[in-house]
CSV table of C-alpha atoms and ligand atoms in Angstrom, one decimal:
chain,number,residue,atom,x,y,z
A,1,UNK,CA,20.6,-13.6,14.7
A,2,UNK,CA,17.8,-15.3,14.7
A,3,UNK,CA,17.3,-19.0,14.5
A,4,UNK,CA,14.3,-21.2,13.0
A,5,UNK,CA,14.3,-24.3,14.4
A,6,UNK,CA,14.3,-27.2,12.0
A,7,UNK,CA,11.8,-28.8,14.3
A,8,UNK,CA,9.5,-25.2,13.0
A,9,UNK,CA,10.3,-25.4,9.9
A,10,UNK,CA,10.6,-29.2,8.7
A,11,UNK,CA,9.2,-31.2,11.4
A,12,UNK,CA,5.7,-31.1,10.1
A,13,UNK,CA,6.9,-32.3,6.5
A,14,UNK,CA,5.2,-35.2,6.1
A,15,UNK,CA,6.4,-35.5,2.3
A,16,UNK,CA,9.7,-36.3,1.2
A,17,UNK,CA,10.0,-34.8,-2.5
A,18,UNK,CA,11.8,-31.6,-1.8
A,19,UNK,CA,14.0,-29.7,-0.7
A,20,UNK,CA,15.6,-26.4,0.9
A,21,UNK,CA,14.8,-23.7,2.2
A,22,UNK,CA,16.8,-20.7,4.1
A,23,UNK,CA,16.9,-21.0,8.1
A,24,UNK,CA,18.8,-18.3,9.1
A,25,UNK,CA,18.3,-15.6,8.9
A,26,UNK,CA,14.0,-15.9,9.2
A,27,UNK,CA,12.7,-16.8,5.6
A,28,UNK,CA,8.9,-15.5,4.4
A,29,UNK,CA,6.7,-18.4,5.6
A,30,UNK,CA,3.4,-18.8,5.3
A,31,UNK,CA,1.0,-17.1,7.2
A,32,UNK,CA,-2.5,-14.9,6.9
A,33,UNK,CA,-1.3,-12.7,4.2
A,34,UNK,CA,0.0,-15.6,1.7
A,35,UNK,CA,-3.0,-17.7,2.4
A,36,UNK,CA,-5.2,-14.2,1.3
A,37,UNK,CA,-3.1,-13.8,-2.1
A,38,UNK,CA,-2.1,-17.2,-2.7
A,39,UNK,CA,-5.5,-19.4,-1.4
A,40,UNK,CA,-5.5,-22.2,0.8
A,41,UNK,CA,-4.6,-25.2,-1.2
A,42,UNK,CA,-0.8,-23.0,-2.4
A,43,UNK,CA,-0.8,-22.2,1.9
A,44,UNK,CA,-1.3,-25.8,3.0
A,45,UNK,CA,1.7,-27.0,0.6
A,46,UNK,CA,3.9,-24.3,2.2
A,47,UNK,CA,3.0,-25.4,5.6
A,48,UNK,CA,3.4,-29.2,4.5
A,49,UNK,CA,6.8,-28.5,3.6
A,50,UNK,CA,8.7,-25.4,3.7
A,51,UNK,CA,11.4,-26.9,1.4
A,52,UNK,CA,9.3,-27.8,-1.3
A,53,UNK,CA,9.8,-26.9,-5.0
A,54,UNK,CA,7.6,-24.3,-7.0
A,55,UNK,CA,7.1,-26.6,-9.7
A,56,UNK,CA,3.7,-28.3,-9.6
A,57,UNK,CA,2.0,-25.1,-7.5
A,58,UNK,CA,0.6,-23.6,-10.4
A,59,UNK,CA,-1.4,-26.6,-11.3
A,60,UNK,CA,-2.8,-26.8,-7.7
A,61,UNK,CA,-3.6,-22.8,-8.0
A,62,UNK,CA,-5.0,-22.8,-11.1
A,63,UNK,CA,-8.1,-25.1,-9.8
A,64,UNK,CA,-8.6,-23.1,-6.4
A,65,UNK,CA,-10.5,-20.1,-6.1
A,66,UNK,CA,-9.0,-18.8,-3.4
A,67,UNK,CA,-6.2,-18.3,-5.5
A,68,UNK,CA,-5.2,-14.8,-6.4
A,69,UNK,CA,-2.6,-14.6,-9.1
A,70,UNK,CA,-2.4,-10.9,-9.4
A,71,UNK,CA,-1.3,-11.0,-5.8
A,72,UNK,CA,0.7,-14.2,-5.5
A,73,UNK,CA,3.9,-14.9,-8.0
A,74,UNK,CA,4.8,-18.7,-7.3
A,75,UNK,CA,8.0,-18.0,-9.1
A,76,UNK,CA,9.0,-15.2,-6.1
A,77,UNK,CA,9.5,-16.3,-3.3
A,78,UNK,CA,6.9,-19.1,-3.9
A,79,UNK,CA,4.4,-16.7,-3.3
A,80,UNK,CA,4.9,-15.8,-0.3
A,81,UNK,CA,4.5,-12.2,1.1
A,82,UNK,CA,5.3,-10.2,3.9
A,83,UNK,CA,3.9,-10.8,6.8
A,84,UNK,CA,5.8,-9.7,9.8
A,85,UNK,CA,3.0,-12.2,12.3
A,86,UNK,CA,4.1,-15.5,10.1
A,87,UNK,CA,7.9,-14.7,9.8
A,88,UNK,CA,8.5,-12.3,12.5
A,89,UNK,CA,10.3,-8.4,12.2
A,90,UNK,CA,11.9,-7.7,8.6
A,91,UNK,CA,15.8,-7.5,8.9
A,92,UNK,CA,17.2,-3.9,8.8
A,93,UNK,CA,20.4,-4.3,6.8
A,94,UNK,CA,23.1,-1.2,5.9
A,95,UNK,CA,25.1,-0.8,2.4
A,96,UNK,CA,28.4,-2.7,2.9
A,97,UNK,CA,26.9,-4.9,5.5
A,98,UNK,CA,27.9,-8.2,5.5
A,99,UNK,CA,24.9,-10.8,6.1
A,100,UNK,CA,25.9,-14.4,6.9
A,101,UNK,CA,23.1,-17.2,5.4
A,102,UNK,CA,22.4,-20.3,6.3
A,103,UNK,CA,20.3,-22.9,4.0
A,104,UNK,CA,19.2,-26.5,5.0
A,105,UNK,CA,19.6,-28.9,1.9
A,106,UNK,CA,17.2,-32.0,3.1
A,107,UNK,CA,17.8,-33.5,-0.3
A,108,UNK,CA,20.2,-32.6,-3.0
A,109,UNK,CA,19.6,-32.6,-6.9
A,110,UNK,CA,22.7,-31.0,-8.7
A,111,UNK,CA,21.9,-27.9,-10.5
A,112,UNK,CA,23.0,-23.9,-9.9
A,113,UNK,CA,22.1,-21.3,-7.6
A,114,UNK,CA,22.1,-17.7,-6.8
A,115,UNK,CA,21.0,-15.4,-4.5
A,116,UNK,CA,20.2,-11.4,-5.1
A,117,UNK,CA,18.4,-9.0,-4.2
A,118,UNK,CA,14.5,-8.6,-5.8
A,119,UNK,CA,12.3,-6.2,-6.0
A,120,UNK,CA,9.6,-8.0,-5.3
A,121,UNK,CA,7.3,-5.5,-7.5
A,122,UNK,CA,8.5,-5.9,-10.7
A,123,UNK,CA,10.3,-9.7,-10.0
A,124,UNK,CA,13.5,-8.1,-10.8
A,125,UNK,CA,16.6,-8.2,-9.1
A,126,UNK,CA,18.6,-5.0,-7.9
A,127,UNK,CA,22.3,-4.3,-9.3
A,128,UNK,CA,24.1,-7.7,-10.1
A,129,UNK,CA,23.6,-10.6,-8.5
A,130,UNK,CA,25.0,-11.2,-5.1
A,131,UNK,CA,26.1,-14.9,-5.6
A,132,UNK,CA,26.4,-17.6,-8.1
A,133,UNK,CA,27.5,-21.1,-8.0
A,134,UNK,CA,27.7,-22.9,-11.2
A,135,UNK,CA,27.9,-26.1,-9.2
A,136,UNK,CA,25.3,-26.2,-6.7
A,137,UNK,CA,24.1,-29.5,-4.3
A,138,UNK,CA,25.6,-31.6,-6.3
A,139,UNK,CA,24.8,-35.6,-4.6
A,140,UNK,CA,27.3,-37.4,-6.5
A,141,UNK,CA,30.0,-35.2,-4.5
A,142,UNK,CA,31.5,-36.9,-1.3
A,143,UNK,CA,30.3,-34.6,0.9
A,144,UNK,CA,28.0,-30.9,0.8
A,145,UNK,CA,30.4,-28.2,-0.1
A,146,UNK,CA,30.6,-25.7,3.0
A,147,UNK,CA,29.4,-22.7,1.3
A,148,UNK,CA,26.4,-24.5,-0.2
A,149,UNK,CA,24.6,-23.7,2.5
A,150,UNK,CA,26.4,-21.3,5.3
A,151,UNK,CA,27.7,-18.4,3.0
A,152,UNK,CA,27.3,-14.5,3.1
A,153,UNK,CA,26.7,-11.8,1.1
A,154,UNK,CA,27.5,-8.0,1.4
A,155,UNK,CA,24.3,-5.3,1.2
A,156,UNK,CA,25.6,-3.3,-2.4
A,157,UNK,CA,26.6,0.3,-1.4
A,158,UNK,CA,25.0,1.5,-4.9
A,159,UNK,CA,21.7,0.9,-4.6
A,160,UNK,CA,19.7,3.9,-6.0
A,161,UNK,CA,18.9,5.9,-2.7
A,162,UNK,CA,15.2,5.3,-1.1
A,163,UNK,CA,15.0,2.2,-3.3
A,164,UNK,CA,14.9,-0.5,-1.0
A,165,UNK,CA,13.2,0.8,1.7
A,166,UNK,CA,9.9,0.1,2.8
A,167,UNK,CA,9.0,-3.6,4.0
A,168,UNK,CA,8.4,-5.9,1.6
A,169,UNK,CA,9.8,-3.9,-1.5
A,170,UNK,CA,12.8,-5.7,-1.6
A,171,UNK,CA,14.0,-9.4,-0.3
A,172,UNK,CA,17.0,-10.8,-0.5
A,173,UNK,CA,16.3,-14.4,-2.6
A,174,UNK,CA,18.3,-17.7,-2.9
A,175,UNK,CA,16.6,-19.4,-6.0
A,176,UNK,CA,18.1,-23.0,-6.6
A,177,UNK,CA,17.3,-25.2,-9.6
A,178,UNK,CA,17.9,-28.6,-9.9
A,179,UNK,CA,19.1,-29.6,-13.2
A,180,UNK,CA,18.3,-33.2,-13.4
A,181,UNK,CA,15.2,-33.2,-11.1
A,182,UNK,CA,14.1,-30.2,-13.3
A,183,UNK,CA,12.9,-28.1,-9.8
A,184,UNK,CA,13.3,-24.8,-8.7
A,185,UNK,CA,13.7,-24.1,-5.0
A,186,UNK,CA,13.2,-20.4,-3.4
A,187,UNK,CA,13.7,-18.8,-0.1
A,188,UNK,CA,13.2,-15.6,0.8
A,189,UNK,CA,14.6,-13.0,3.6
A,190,UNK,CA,12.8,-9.5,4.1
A,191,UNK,CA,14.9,-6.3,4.9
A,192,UNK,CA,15.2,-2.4,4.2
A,193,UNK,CA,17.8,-0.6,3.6
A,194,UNK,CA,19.1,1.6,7.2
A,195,UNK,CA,18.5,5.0,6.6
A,196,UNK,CA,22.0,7.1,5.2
A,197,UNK,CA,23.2,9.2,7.6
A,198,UNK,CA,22.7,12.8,6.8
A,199,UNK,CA,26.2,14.1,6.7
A,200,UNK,CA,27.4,10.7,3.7
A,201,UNK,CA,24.4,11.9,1.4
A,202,UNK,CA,26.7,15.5,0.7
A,203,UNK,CA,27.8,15.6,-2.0
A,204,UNK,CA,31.1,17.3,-2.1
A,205,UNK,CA,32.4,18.4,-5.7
B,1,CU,CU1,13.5,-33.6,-5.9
């Protein structure tokens, strides 16, 4: 498993408005290929703070010309893309498998969360959703719930075969939104699906 430091991924954050982001396993981040679809000015709030919320981006795209918004949907994954260089290999995962997540909360606004799986194409998320918590960072609790942000979810063993496979058709994505502070939070992990083995694709009637 592999480990982003906090020191990587939050030490630079110079800003304290936001929020959280995934850590384990390695999250999109921003690199070449999100500063080429979603310009410079989207790329330098990513590297500013990898926690931060999506509201508020559109308004900095909109006025940069580097910008590309038929490449770079700030409501998926905050725009950012594959790029293996930036976030290192994508995660090869099998149906059934069972893939632990861990999330840093650097501040918490009480709202609802899930995480699914997205086809990153057509923003749209494959079979149901893989979690949901109807109570989600909440800061007038005593202390974080556990599963907030160390939890796991299990790769569907129905997903429509060859779907899923290529890098960057599918992430797995914990979207957070903040009810009160009105912000929505998005982290996203790459994988594809492990090829079947030959002999479970026969079908035996
Ligand atoms: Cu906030």
């Amino acid at each position: 498993m592999q480990y982003l430091s906090l020191a990587t991924l939050v030490g630079i954050a110079t800003t304290v408005s936001s929020h959280g982001v995934i850590t384990s396993p390695t999250p999109r981040i921003a690199g070449a290929v999100s500063r080429a679809a979603c310009g410079t000015a989207i790329t330098l709030l990513h590297k500013q703070d990898v926690t931060d919320h999506v509201e508020g981006m559109p308004q900095v795209a909109a006025v940069d010309s580097t910008y590309h918004a038929d490449e770079c949907n700030l409501w998926l994954c905050k725009g950012l893309q594959l790029d293996e260089e930036a976030s290192g290999p994508v995660q090869t995962y099998s149906p059934g498998q069972v893939v632990p997540i861990e999330v840093y909360l650097r501040i918490l606004h009480a709202g609802t969360a899930n995480v699914s799986i997205v086809d990153t194409a057509s923003n749209t998320v494959v079979g149901s959703e893989l979690l949901y918590w109807d109570s989600y960072a909440d800061e007038k609790l005593p202390a974080v719930p556990a599963n907030n942000t160390l939890f796991s979810v299990t790769i569907p063993s129905d997903i429509e075969e060859g779907k899923c496979t290529t890098a960057g058709e599918c992430v797995i994505q914990w979207w957070w939104y903040g009810v009160g502070a009105r912000q929505t939070y998005e982290s996203c992990v790459d994988f594809v699906l492990a090829p079947t083995a030959p002999s479970s694709r026969i079908r035996r009637n």
